[in-house]
């Protein structure tokens, strides 16, 4: 458990690299006072399986949870921005996407081999799926998008051999370079 105060001052930020490489960390509860998780905060915490996030968390930094053993995470409804590669190479199989999400960095779910389905329809302000968002997600079968999502970045849905429900593609009007490369497409 991360304390909500240190020396009488509220903990509002988990600093960059705060727990990076801590292989003994298995579970963490972040206090309600925290609104930002910094870059690489839990990167390389290979035994980290459970994370309890605060309701007012608004920003998840780049590479924050890379290489963790997290299988499921409940993103608070206040999350607005998930930076580049935040969940790269994790064991995520399930994640919710909050309504106020406006920013999704490059490769957020890159190589999440256990992720099977994701639903962006609650994200009323998210206009695009960024570059390399799902590249290398070997188990991904279904992506649901909201009515605001009109753009899909380069390599966004590349190398996803089990992606069988492609109905989400009809929504997009802008496609980045190789946005749909190496998919099991027989027609579109």
PDB file of C-alpha atoms in Angstrom:
ATOM      1  CA  UNK A   1       0.000   0.000   0.000  1.00  0.00           C
ATOM      2  CA  UNK A   2       1.389   3.371  -1.015  1.00  0.00           C
ATOM      3  CA  UNK A   3       0.666   5.948   1.727  1.00  0.00           C
ATOM      4  CA  UNK A   4      -1.645   8.873   1.003  1.00  0.00           C
ATOM      5  CA  UNK A   5       0.681  11.216   2.902  1.00  0.00           C
ATOM      6  CA  UNK A   6       4.400  11.507   3.528  1.00  0.00           C
ATOM      7  CA  UNK A   7       5.566  13.945   6.204  1.00  0.00           C
ATOM      8  CA  UNK A   8       2.087  15.478   6.274  1.00  0.00           C
ATOM      9  CA  UNK A   9       2.008  16.149   2.523  1.00  0.00           C
ATOM     10  CA  UNK A  10      -0.402  14.370   0.164  1.00  0.00           C
ATOM     11  CA  UNK A  11       1.049  11.906  -2.342  1.00  0.00           C
ATOM     12  CA  UNK A  12      -0.295  13.123  -5.701  1.00  0.00           C
ATOM     13  CA  UNK A  13       2.133  11.539  -8.127  1.00  0.00           C
ATOM     14  CA  UNK A  14       3.935   8.223  -8.474  1.00  0.00           C
ATOM     15  CA  UNK A  15       7.299   9.428  -9.780  1.00  0.00           C
ATOM     16  CA  UNK A  16       9.006   8.196 -12.921  1.00  0.00           C
ATOM     17  CA  UNK A  17      10.869   4.919 -12.311  1.00  0.00           C
ATOM     18  CA  UNK A  18       9.524   4.770  -8.712  1.00  0.00           C
ATOM     19  CA  UNK A  19       9.260   0.958  -8.547  1.00  0.00           C
ATOM     20  CA  UNK A  20      10.992   0.095 -11.834  1.00  0.00           C
ATOM     21  CA  UNK A  21      12.475  -3.396 -11.855  1.00  0.00           C
ATOM     22  CA  UNK A  22      11.141  -4.395  -8.425  1.00  0.00           C
ATOM     23  CA  UNK A  23      10.582  -8.106  -9.009  1.00  0.00           C
ATOM     24  CA  UNK A  24       9.326  -8.776  -5.467  1.00  0.00           C
ATOM     25  CA  UNK A  25       6.303  -6.477  -5.812  1.00  0.00           C
ATOM     26  CA  UNK A  26       3.132  -8.573  -6.303  1.00  0.00           C
ATOM     27  CA  UNK A  27       0.313  -6.177  -5.424  1.00  0.00           C
ATOM     28  CA  UNK A  28      -0.055  -2.428  -5.068  1.00  0.00           C
ATOM     29  CA  UNK A  29      -2.841  -0.160  -3.843  1.00  0.00           C
ATOM     30  CA  UNK A  30      -2.444   3.433  -4.939  1.00  0.00           C
ATOM     31  CA  UNK A  31      -4.145   5.989  -2.654  1.00  0.00           C
ATOM     32  CA  UNK A  32      -7.008   8.243  -3.726  1.00  0.00           C
ATOM     33  CA  UNK A  33      -4.724  11.291  -3.544  1.00  0.00           C
ATOM     34  CA  UNK A  34      -2.736  10.174  -6.624  1.00  0.00           C
ATOM     35  CA  UNK A  35      -3.785  11.606  -9.998  1.00  0.00           C
ATOM     36  CA  UNK A  36      -0.747  10.633 -12.123  1.00  0.00           C
ATOM     37  CA  UNK A  37       1.384   7.528 -12.498  1.00  0.00           C
ATOM     38  CA  UNK A  38       4.754   8.517 -13.954  1.00  0.00           C
ATOM     39  CA  UNK A  39       6.812   7.083 -16.785  1.00  0.00           C
ATOM     40  CA  UNK A  40       8.226   3.601 -16.084  1.00  0.00           C
ATOM     41  CA  UNK A  41       6.709   3.669 -12.573  1.00  0.00           C
ATOM     42  CA  UNK A  42       6.169  -0.116 -12.449  1.00  0.00           C
ATOM     43  CA  UNK A  43       8.128  -1.117 -15.568  1.00  0.00           C
ATOM     44  CA  UNK A  44       9.766  -4.516 -15.161  1.00  0.00           C
ATOM     45  CA  UNK A  45       7.864  -5.466 -12.000  1.00  0.00           C
ATOM     46  CA  UNK A  46       7.461  -8.938 -13.449  1.00  0.00           C
ATOM     47  CA  UNK A  47       5.586 -10.388 -10.458  1.00  0.00           C
ATOM     48  CA  UNK A  48       3.117  -7.501 -10.134  1.00  0.00           C
ATOM     49  CA  UNK A  49      -0.295  -9.131 -10.609  1.00  0.00           C
ATOM     50  CA  UNK A  50      -2.737  -6.794  -8.874  1.00  0.00           C
ATOM     51  CA  UNK A  51      -3.059  -3.013  -9.040  1.00  0.00           C
ATOM     52  CA  UNK A  52      -5.795  -1.015  -7.346  1.00  0.00           C
ATOM     53  CA  UNK A  53      -6.025   2.417  -8.921  1.00  0.00           C
ATOM     54  CA  UNK A  54      -7.527   5.546  -7.305  1.00  0.00           C
ATOM     55  CA  UNK A  55     -10.812   6.981  -8.584  1.00  0.00           C
ATOM     56  CA  UNK A  56      -9.268  10.373  -9.456  1.00  0.00           C
ATOM     57  CA  UNK A  57      -6.377   8.978 -11.494  1.00  0.00           C
ATOM     58  CA  UNK A  58      -6.276  10.933 -14.756  1.00  0.00           C
ATOM     59  CA  UNK A  59      -2.933  10.081 -16.358  1.00  0.00           C
ATOM     60  CA  UNK A  60      -0.948   6.875 -16.835  1.00  0.00           C
ATOM     61  CA  UNK A  61       2.621   7.560 -17.959  1.00  0.00           C
ATOM     62  CA  UNK A  62       4.586   5.982 -20.773  1.00  0.00           C
ATOM     63  CA  UNK A  63       5.856   2.456 -20.107  1.00  0.00           C
ATOM     64  CA  UNK A  64       4.188   2.556 -16.658  1.00  0.00           C
ATOM     65  CA  UNK A  65       3.296  -1.148 -16.451  1.00  0.00           C
ATOM     66  CA  UNK A  66       5.551  -2.759 -19.097  1.00  0.00           C
ATOM     67  CA  UNK A  67       6.348  -6.395 -18.425  1.00  0.00           C
ATOM     68  CA  UNK A  68       4.067  -6.833 -15.421  1.00  0.00           C
ATOM     69  CA  UNK A  69       1.939  -9.899 -14.722  1.00  0.00           C
ATOM     70  CA  UNK A  70      -1.293  -7.870 -14.479  1.00  0.00           C
ATOM     71  CA  UNK A  71      -4.118  -9.867 -16.064  1.00  0.00           C
ATOM     72  CA  UNK A  72      -7.023  -7.545 -15.367  1.00  0.00           C
ATOM     73  CA  UNK A  73      -7.192  -3.888 -14.417  1.00  0.00           C
ATOM     74  CA  UNK A  74     -10.094  -1.583 -13.684  1.00  0.00           C
ATOM     75  CA  UNK A  75      -9.322   1.864 -15.056  1.00  0.00           C
ATOM     76  CA  UNK A  76     -11.030   4.600 -13.052  1.00  0.00           C
ATOM     77  CA  UNK A  77     -13.646   6.697 -14.807  1.00  0.00           C
ATOM     78  CA  UNK A  78     -11.406   9.800 -14.511  1.00  0.00           C
ATOM     79  CA  UNK A  79      -8.583   8.472 -16.744  1.00  0.00           C
ATOM     80  CA  UNK A  80      -8.086  10.872 -19.655  1.00  0.00           C
ATOM     81  CA  UNK A  81      -4.689   9.898 -21.001  1.00  0.00           C
ATOM     82  CA  UNK A  82      -2.756   6.657 -21.356  1.00  0.00           C
ATOM     83  CA  UNK A  83       0.717   7.356 -22.697  1.00  0.00           C
ATOM     84  CA  UNK A  84       2.933   5.334 -25.033  1.00  0.00           C
ATOM     85  CA  UNK A  85       3.443   1.641 -24.363  1.00  0.00           C
ATOM     86  CA  UNK A  86       1.867   1.908 -20.880  1.00  0.00           C
ATOM     87  CA  UNK A  87       0.698  -1.733 -20.900  1.00  0.00           C
ATOM     88  CA  UNK A  88       3.205  -3.205 -23.384  1.00  0.00           C
ATOM     89  CA  UNK A  89       4.098  -6.865 -22.842  1.00  0.00           C
ATOM     90  CA  UNK A  90       1.689  -7.354 -19.936  1.00  0.00           C
ATOM     91  CA  UNK A  91      -0.480 -10.374 -19.180  1.00  0.00           C
ATOM     92  CA  UNK A  92      -3.657  -8.288 -19.629  1.00  0.00           C
ATOM     93  CA  UNK A  93      -6.642 -10.280 -20.775  1.00  0.00           C
ATOM     94  CA  UNK A  94      -9.298  -7.755 -19.765  1.00  0.00           C
ATOM     95  CA  UNK A  95      -9.382  -3.975 -19.418  1.00  0.00           C
ATOM     96  CA  UNK A  96     -12.175  -1.409 -19.415  1.00  0.00           C
ATOM     97  CA  UNK A  97     -11.854   1.891 -21.255  1.00  0.00           C
ATOM     98  CA  UNK A  98     -13.200   4.955 -19.402  1.00  0.00           C
ATOM     99  CA  UNK A  99     -15.518   7.525 -20.997  1.00  0.00           C
ATOM    100  CA  UNK A 100     -13.321  10.636 -20.601  1.00  0.00           C
ATOM    101  CA  UNK A 101     -10.326   9.037 -22.348  1.00  0.00           C
ATOM    102  CA  UNK A 102      -9.027  11.530 -24.916  1.00  0.00           C
ATOM    103  CA  UNK A 103      -5.436  10.396 -25.404  1.00  0.00           C
ATOM    104  CA  UNK A 104      -4.074   6.988 -26.285  1.00  0.00           C
ATOM    105  CA  UNK A 105      -0.330   6.937 -26.903  1.00  0.00           C
ATOM    106  CA  UNK A 106       1.600   4.816 -29.342  1.00  0.00           C
ATOM    107  CA  UNK A 107       1.655   1.075 -28.701  1.00  0.00           C
ATOM    108  CA  UNK A 108      -0.401   1.172 -25.483  1.00  0.00           C
ATOM    109  CA  UNK A 109      -1.280  -2.546 -25.764  1.00  0.00           C
ATOM    110  CA  UNK A 110       1.699  -3.620 -27.880  1.00  0.00           C
ATOM    111  CA  UNK A 111       2.357  -7.382 -27.571  1.00  0.00           C
ATOM    112  CA  UNK A 112      -0.387  -8.001 -24.994  1.00  0.00           C
ATOM    113  CA  UNK A 113      -0.618 -11.651 -25.964  1.00  0.00           C
ATOM    114  CA  UNK A 114      -3.498 -12.504 -23.595  1.00  0.00           C
ATOM    115  CA  UNK A 115      -5.806  -9.613 -24.533  1.00  0.00           C
ATOM    116  CA  UNK A 116      -8.844 -11.094 -26.311  1.00  0.00           C
ATOM    117  CA  UNK A 117     -11.352  -8.250 -26.523  1.00  0.00           C
ATOM    118  CA  UNK A 118     -11.503  -4.498 -25.971  1.00  0.00           C
ATOM    119  CA  UNK A 119     -14.369  -2.014 -26.074  1.00  0.00           C
ATOM    120  CA  UNK A 120     -13.740   1.665 -26.844  1.00  0.00           C
ATOM    121  CA  UNK A 121     -17.434   2.536 -27.256  1.00  0.00           C
ATOM    122  CA  UNK A 122     -17.600   4.311 -23.841  1.00  0.00           C
ATOM    123  CA  UNK A 123     -14.786   6.669 -24.948  1.00  0.00           C
ATOM    124  CA  UNK A 124     -16.920   9.539 -26.213  1.00  0.00           C
ATOM    125  CA  UNK A 125     -13.961  11.891 -26.786  1.00  0.00           C
ATOM    126  CA  UNK A 126     -11.348   9.528 -28.224  1.00  0.00           C
ATOM    127  CA  UNK A 127     -11.010  10.256 -31.944  1.00  0.00           C
ATOM    128  CA  UNK A 128      -8.474   7.663 -32.993  1.00  0.00           C
ATOM    129  CA  UNK A 129      -6.673   4.434 -32.264  1.00  0.00           C
ATOM    130  CA  UNK A 130      -3.019   5.359 -32.309  1.00  0.00           C
ATOM    131  CA  UNK A 131       0.034   3.924 -33.984  1.00  0.00           C
ATOM    132  CA  UNK A 132       0.845   0.326 -32.967  1.00  0.00           C
ATOM    133  CA  UNK A 133      -2.047   0.253 -30.438  1.00  0.00           C
ATOM    134  CA  UNK A 134      -2.586  -3.504 -30.794  1.00  0.00           C
ATOM    135  CA  UNK A 135       0.444  -4.619 -32.766  1.00  0.00           C
ATOM    136  CA  UNK A 136       1.376  -8.187 -31.880  1.00  0.00           C
ATOM    137  CA  UNK A 137      -1.696  -8.949 -29.746  1.00  0.00           C
ATOM    138  CA  UNK A 138      -1.790 -12.644 -30.647  1.00  0.00           C
ATOM    139  CA  UNK A 139      -5.074 -13.493 -28.876  1.00  0.00           C
ATOM    140  CA  UNK A 140      -7.091 -10.392 -29.811  1.00  0.00           C
ATOM    141  CA  UNK A 141     -10.409 -11.474 -31.345  1.00  0.00           C
ATOM    142  CA  UNK A 142     -12.651  -8.417 -31.121  1.00  0.00           C
ATOM    143  CA  UNK A 143     -12.370  -4.615 -31.028  1.00  0.00           C
ATOM    144  CA  UNK A 144     -15.430  -2.448 -30.458  1.00  0.00           C
ATOM    145  CA  UNK A 145     -15.147   1.249 -31.249  1.00  0.00           C
ATOM    146  CA  UNK A 146     -17.340   4.233 -30.423  1.00  0.00           C
ATOM    147  CA  UNK A 147     -18.965   6.619 -32.861  1.00  0.00           C
ATOM    148  CA  UNK A 148     -16.248   9.273 -32.399  1.00  0.00           C
ATOM    149  CA  UNK A 149     -13.379   7.016 -33.450  1.00  0.00           C
ATOM    150  CA  UNK A 150     -12.746   7.775 -37.129  1.00  0.00           C
ATOM    151  CA  UNK A 151      -9.007   7.305 -37.505  1.00  0.00           C
ATOM    152  CA  UNK A 152      -6.716   4.316 -37.089  1.00  0.00           C
ATOM    153  CA  UNK A 153      -2.953   4.852 -36.892  1.00  0.00           C
ATOM    154  CA  UNK A 154      -0.087   3.150 -38.682  1.00  0.00           C
ATOM    155  CA  UNK A 155       0.446  -0.470 -37.630  1.00  0.00           C
ATOM    156  CA  UNK A 156      -2.452  -0.053 -35.146  1.00  0.00           C
ATOM    157  CA  UNK A 157      -3.922  -3.514 -35.631  1.00  0.00           C
ATOM    158  CA  UNK A 158      -0.996  -5.429 -37.104  1.00  0.00           C
ATOM    159  CA  UNK A 159      -0.009  -9.042 -36.463  1.00  0.00           C
ATOM    160  CA  UNK A 160      -3.237 -10.018 -34.682  1.00  0.00           C
ATOM    161  CA  UNK A 161      -3.818 -13.510 -36.137  1.00  0.00           C
ATOM    162  CA  UNK A 162      -7.037 -14.261 -34.215  1.00  0.00           C
ATOM    163  CA  UNK A 163      -8.860 -11.013 -34.959  1.00  0.00           C
ATOM    164  CA  UNK A 164     -12.003 -12.448 -36.513  1.00  0.00           C
ATOM    165  CA  UNK A 165     -14.575  -9.708 -35.869  1.00  0.00           C
ATOM    166  CA  UNK A 166     -13.642  -6.900 -38.220  1.00  0.00           C
ATOM    167  CA  UNK A 167     -16.956  -5.054 -38.107  1.00  0.00           C
ATOM    168  CA  UNK A 168     -15.225  -2.162 -36.332  1.00  0.00           C
ATOM    169  CA  UNK A 169     -13.367  -1.279 -39.551  1.00  0.00           C
ATOM    170  CA  UNK A 170     -16.412   0.175 -41.306  1.00  0.00           C
ATOM    171  CA  UNK A 171     -16.377   3.083 -38.868  1.00  0.00           C
ATOM    172  CA  UNK A 172     -12.971   4.446 -39.860  1.00  0.00           C
ATOM    173  CA  UNK A 173     -12.470   7.086 -42.523  1.00  0.00           C
ATOM    174  CA  UNK A 174      -8.688   7.480 -42.119  1.00  0.00           C
ATOM    175  CA  UNK A 175      -6.254   4.585 -42.155  1.00  0.00           C
ATOM    176  CA  UNK A 176      -2.553   4.904 -41.349  1.00  0.00           C
ATOM    177  CA  UNK A 177       0.206   3.051 -43.175  1.00  0.00           C
ATOM    178  CA  UNK A 178      -0.050  -0.724 -42.636  1.00  0.00           C
ATOM    179  CA  UNK A 179      -2.874  -0.168 -40.143  1.00  0.00           C
ATOM    180  CA  UNK A 180      -4.255  -3.643 -40.845  1.00  0.00           C
ATOM    181  CA  UNK A 181      -1.178  -5.604 -41.909  1.00  0.00           C
ATOM    182  CA  UNK A 182      -0.885  -9.342 -41.328  1.00  0.00           C
ATOM    183  CA  UNK A 183      -4.513  -9.942 -40.328  1.00  0.00           C
ATOM    184  CA  UNK A 184      -6.597 -12.993 -41.260  1.00  0.00           C
ATOM    185  CA  UNK A 185      -8.537 -10.973 -43.849  1.00  0.00           C
ATOM    186  CA  UNK A 186     -10.150 -12.847 -46.693  1.00  0.00           C
ATOM    187  CA  UNK A 187     -12.221  -9.876 -47.773  1.00  0.00           C
ATOM    188  CA  UNK A 188     -13.077  -6.367 -46.674  1.00  0.00           C
TER     189      UNK A 188
END
